[in-house]
mmCIF file of C-alpha atoms in Angstrom:
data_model
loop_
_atom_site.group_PDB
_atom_site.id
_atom_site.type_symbol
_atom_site.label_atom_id
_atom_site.label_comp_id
_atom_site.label_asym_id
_atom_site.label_seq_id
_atom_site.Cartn_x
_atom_site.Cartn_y
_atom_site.Cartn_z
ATOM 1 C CA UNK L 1 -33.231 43.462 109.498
ATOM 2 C CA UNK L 2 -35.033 44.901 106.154
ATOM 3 C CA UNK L 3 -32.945 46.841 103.962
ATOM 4 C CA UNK L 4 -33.800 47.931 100.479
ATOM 5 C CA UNK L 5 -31.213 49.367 98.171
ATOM 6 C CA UNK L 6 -31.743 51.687 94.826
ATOM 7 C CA UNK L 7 -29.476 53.395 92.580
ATOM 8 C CA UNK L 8 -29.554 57.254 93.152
ATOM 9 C CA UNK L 9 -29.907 58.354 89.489
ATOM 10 C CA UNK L 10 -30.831 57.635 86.061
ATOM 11 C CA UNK L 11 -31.278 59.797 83.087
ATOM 12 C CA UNK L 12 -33.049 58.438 79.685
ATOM 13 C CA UNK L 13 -34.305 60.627 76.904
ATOM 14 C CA UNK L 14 -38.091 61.387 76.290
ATOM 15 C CA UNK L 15 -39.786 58.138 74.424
ATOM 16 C CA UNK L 16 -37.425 56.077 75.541
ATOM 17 C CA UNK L 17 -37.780 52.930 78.093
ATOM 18 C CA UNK L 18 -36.661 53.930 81.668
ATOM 19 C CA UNK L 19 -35.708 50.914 83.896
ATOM 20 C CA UNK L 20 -35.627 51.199 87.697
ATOM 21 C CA UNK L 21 -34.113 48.591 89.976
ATOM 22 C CA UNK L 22 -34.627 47.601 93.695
ATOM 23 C CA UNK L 23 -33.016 45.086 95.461
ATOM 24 C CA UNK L 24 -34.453 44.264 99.109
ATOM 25 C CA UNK L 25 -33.128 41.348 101.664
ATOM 26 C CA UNK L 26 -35.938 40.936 103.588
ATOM 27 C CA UNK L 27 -36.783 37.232 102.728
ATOM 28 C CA UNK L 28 -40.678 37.638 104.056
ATOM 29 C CA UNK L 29 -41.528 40.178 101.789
ATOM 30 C CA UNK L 30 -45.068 39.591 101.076
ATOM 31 C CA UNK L 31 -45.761 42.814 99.024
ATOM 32 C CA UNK L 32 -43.449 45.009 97.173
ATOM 33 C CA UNK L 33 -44.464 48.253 95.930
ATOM 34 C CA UNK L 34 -43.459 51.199 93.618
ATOM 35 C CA UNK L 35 -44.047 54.789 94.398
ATOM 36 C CA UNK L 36 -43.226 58.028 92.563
ATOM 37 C CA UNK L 37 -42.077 61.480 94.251
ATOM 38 C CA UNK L 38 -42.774 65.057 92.896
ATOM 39 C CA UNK L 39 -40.962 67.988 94.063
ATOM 40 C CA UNK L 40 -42.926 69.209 97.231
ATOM 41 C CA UNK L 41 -45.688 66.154 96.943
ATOM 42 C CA UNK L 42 -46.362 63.201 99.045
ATOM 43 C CA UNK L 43 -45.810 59.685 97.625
ATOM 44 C CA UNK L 44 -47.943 58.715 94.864
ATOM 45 C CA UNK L 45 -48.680 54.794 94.566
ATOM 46 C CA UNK L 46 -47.653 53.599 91.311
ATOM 47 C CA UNK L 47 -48.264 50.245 91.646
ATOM 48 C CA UNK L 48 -47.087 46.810 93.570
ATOM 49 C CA UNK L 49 -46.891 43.019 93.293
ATOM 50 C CA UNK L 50 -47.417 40.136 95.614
ATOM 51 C CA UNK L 51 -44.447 37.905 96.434
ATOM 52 C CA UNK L 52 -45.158 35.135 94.489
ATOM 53 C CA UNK L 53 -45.904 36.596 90.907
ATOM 54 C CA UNK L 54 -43.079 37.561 88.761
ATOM 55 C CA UNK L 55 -44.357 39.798 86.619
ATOM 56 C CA UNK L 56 -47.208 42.490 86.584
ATOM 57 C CA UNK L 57 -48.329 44.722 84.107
ATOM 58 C CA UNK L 58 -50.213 48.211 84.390
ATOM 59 C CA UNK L 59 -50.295 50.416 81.160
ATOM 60 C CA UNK L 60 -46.928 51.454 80.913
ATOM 61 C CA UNK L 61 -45.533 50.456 84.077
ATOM 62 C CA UNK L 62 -44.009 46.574 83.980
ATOM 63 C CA UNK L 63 -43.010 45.235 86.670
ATOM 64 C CA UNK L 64 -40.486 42.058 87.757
ATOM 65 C CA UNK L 65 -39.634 40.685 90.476
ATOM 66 C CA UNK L 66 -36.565 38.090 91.210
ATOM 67 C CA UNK L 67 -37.782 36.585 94.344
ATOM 68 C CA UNK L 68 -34.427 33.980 94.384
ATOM 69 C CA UNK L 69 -32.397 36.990 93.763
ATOM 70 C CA UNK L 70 -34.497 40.113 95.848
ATOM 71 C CA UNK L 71 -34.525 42.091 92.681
ATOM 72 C CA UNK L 72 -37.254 43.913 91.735
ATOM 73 C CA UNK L 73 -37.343 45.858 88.826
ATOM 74 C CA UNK L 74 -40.110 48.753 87.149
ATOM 75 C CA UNK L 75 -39.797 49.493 83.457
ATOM 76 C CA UNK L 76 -41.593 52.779 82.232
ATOM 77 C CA UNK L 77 -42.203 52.402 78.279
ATOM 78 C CA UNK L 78 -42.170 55.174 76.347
ATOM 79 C CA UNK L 79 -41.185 57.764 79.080
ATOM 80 C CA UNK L 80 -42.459 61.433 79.154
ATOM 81 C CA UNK L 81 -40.791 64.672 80.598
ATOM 82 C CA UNK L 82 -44.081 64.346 83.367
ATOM 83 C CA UNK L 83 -42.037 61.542 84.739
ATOM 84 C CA UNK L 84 -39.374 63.085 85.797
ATOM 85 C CA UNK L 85 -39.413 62.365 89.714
ATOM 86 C CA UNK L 86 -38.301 60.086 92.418
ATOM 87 C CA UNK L 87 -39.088 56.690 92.360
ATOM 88 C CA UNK L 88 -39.414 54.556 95.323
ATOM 89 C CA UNK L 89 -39.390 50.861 95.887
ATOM 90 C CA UNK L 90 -41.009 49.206 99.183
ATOM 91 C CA UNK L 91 -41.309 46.517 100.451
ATOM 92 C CA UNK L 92 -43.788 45.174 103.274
ATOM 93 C CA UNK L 93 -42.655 42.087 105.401
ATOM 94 C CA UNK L 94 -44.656 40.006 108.231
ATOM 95 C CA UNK L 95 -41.996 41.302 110.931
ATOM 96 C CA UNK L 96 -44.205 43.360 113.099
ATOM 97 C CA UNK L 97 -47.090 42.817 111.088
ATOM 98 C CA UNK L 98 -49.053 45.676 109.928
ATOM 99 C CA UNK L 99 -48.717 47.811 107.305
ATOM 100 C CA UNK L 100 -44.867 48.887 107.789
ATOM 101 C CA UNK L 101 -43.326 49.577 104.928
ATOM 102 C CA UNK L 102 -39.366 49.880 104.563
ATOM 103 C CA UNK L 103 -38.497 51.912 101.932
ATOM 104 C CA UNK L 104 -35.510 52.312 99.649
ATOM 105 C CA UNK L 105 -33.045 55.424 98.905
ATOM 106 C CA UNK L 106 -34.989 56.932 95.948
ATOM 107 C CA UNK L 107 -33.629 57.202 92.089
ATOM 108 C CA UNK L 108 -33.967 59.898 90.856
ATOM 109 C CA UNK L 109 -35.030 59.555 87.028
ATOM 110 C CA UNK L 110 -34.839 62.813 85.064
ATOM 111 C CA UNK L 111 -35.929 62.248 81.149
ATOM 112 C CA UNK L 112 -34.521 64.751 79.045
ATOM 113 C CA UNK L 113 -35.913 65.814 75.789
ATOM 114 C CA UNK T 1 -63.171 60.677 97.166
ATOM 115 C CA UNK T 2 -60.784 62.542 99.323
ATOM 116 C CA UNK T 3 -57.794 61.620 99.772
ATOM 117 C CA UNK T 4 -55.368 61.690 102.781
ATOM 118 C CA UNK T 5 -55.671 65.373 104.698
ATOM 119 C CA UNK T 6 -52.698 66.485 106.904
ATOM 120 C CA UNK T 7 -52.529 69.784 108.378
ATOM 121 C CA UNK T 8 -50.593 71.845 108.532
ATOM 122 C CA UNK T 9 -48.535 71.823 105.171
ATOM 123 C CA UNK T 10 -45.711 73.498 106.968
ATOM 124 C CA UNK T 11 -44.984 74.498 110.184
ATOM 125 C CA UNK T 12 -41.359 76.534 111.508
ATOM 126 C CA UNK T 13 -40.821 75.388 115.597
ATOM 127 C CA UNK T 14 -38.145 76.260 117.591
ATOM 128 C CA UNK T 15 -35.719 74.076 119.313
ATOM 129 C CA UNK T 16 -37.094 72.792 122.785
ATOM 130 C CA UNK T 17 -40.698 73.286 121.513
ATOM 131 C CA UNK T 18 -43.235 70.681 120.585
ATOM 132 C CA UNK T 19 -45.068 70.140 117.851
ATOM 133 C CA UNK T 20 -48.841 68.078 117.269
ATOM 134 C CA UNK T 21 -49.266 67.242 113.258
ATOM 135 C CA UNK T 22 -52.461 65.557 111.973
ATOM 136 C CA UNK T 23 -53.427 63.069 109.737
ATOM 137 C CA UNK T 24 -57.148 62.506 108.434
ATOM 138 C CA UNK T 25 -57.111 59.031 106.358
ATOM 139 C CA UNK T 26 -59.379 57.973 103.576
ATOM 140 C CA UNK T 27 -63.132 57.208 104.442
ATOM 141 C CA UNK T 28 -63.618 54.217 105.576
ATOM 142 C CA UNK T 29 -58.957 53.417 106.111
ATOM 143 C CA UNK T 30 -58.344 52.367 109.837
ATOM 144 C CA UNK T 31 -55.147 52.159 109.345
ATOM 145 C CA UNK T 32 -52.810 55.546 109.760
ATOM 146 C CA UNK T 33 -48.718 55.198 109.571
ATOM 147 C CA UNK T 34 -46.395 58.082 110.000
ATOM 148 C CA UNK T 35 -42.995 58.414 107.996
ATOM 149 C CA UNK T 36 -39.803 60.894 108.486
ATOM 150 C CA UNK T 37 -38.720 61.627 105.358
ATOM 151 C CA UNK T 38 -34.960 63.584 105.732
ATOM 152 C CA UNK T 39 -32.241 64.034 102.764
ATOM 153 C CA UNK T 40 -29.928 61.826 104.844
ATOM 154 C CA UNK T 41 -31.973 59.192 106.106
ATOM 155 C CA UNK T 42 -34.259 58.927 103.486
ATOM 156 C CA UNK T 43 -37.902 57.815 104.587
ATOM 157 C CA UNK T 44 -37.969 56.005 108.078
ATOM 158 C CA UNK T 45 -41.376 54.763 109.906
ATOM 159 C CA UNK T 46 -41.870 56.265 112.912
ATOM 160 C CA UNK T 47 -45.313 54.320 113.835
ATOM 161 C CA UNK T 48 -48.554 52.815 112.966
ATOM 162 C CA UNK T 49 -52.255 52.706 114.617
ATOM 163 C CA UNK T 50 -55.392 50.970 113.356
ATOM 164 C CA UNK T 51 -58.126 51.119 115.646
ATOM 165 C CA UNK T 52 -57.132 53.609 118.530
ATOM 166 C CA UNK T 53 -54.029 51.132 119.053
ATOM 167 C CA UNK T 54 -50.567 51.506 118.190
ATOM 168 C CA UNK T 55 -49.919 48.679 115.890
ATOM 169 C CA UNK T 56 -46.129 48.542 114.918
ATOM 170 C CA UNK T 57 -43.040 51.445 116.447
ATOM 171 C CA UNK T 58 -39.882 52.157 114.230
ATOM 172 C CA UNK T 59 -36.491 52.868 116.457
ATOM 173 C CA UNK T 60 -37.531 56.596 117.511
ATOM 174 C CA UNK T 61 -36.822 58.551 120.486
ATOM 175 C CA UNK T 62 -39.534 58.435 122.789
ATOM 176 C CA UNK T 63 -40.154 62.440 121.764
ATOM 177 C CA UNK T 64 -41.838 61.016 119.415
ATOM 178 C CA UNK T 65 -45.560 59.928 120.224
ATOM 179 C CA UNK T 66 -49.177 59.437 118.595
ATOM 180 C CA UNK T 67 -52.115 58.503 119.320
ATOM 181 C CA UNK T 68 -55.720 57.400 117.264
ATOM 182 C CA UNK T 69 -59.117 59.116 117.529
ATOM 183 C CA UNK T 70 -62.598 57.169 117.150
ATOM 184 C CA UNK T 71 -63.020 58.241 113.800
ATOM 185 C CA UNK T 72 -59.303 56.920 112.815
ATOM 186 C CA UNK T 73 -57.826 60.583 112.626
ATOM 187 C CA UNK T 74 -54.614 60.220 113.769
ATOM 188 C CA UNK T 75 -52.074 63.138 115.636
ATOM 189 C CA UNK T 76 -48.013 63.125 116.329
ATOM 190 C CA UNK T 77 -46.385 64.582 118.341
ATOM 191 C CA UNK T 78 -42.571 65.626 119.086
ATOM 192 C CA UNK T 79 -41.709 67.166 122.247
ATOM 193 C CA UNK T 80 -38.383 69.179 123.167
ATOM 194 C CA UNK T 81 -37.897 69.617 119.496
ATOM 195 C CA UNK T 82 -34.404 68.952 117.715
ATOM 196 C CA UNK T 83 -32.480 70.663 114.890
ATOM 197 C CA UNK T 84 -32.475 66.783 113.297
ATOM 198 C CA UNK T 85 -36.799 66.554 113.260
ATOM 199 C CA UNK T 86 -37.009 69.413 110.772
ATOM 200 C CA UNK T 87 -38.111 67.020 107.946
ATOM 201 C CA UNK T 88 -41.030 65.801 105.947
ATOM 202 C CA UNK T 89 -42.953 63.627 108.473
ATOM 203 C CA UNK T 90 -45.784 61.762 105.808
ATOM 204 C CA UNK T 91 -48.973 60.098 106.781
ATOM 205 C CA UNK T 92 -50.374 56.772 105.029
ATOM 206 C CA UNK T 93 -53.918 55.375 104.864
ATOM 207 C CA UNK T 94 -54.970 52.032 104.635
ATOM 208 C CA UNK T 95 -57.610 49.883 105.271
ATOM 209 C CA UNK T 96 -55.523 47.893 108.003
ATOM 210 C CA UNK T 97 -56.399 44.040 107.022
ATOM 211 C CA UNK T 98 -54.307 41.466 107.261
ATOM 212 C CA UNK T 99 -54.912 40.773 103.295
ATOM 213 C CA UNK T 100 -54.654 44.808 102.685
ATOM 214 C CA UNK T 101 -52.190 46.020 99.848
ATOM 215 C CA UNK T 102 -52.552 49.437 99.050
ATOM 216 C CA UNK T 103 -51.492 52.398 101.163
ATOM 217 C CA UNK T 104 -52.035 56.006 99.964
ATOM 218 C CA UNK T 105 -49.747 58.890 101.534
ATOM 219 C CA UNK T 106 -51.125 62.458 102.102
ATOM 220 C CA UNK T 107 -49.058 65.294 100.727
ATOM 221 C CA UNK T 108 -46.752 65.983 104.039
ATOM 222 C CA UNK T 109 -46.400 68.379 107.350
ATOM 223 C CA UNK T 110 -43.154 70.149 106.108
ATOM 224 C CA UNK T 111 -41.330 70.985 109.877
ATOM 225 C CA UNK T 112 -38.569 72.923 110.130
ATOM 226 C CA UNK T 113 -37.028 73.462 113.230
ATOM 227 C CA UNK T 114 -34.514 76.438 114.276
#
């Protein structure tokens, strides 16, 4: 079955780069996606990529993914006390179609000044 | 644009009760999932309807039902309520194609039950 694994925390301090990393073992993963968590909020999509890219870029937010290895990674440059949250990878497979998505355990990044 | 509606933002049940939360996706989204999300499991799909059908089922208890109106407004429900539901059950919009990619989540029925 799908299972997605995180790391449960991370702390980096304010301007630094904050690196998040997934690995999933779901082997038809078509999408994979990155959401962010505020205290008392719903999930906020951050962004995704499709299976076969390894790389995707969105302002700040980089993303890699290790498709031989079911690593995928999301690098925050130049991280700001507003991103202090939970981050959440995802990933979306073709069992049982639709839009299921199986998500990981969360890391919680805290960025300290 | 506005975004995904669910109502109510929190609701306190007690055991052996039932419970109907509701999700109003994104103009134009057919697609409506449903999430638990609980401290120790972490966020779990509970279901998923696009069109008035149930499309995909996570390993519930059959307590746990929904269903899909015309205009893709979707409901849950959980019957003879459990200590273990009181959680953050999350709704997600999508447009529901095959090729779709994005789903948006609302900001959460918060249950508690006692």
């Amino acid at each position: 079955g799908e299972d997605v694994e995180q790391s449960l925390f991370l702390s980096v301090r304010e301007g630094d780069s904050s690196v998040i990393n997934c690995t999933y073992t779901d082997s038809s993963s078509t999408y994979l996606y990155w959401y962010k968590q505020e205290p008392g909020a719903g999930l906020q999509l951050l962004t995704y990529i499709f299976s076969n890219m390894d790389m995707k870029q969105d302002q700040r937010l980089t993303v890699l993914l290790n498709k031989k290895d079911k690593h995928l990674s999301l690098r925050i440059a130049d991280t700001q006390t507003g991103d202090s949250a939970i981050y959440f990878c995802a990933e979306r497979g073709l069992t049982g179609g639709g839009n299921k998505l199986t998500f990981g355990t969360g890391t919680q990044l805290k960025v300290e000044l | 644009k506005a975004g995904v509606t669910q109502t109510p933002r929190y609701l306190i049940k007690t055991r052996g009760q039932q419970v109907t939360l509701s999700c109003s996706p994104i103009s134009g989204h057919r697609s409506v999932s449903w999430y638990q999300q609980t401290p120790g499991q972490g966020l779990q799909f509970l279901f998923e309807y696009f069109s008035e059908t149930q499309r995909n089922k996570g390993n519930f208890p059959g307590r746990f039902s929904g269903r899909q109106f015309s205009n893709s407004r979707s409901e849950m429900n959980v019957s003879t309520l459990e200590l273990g539901d009181s959680a953050l059950y999350l709704c997600a919009s999508s447009l529901g194609g095959t090729g779709e990619t994005e789903a948006f989540f609302g900001q959460g029925t918060r249950l508690t039950v006692v």
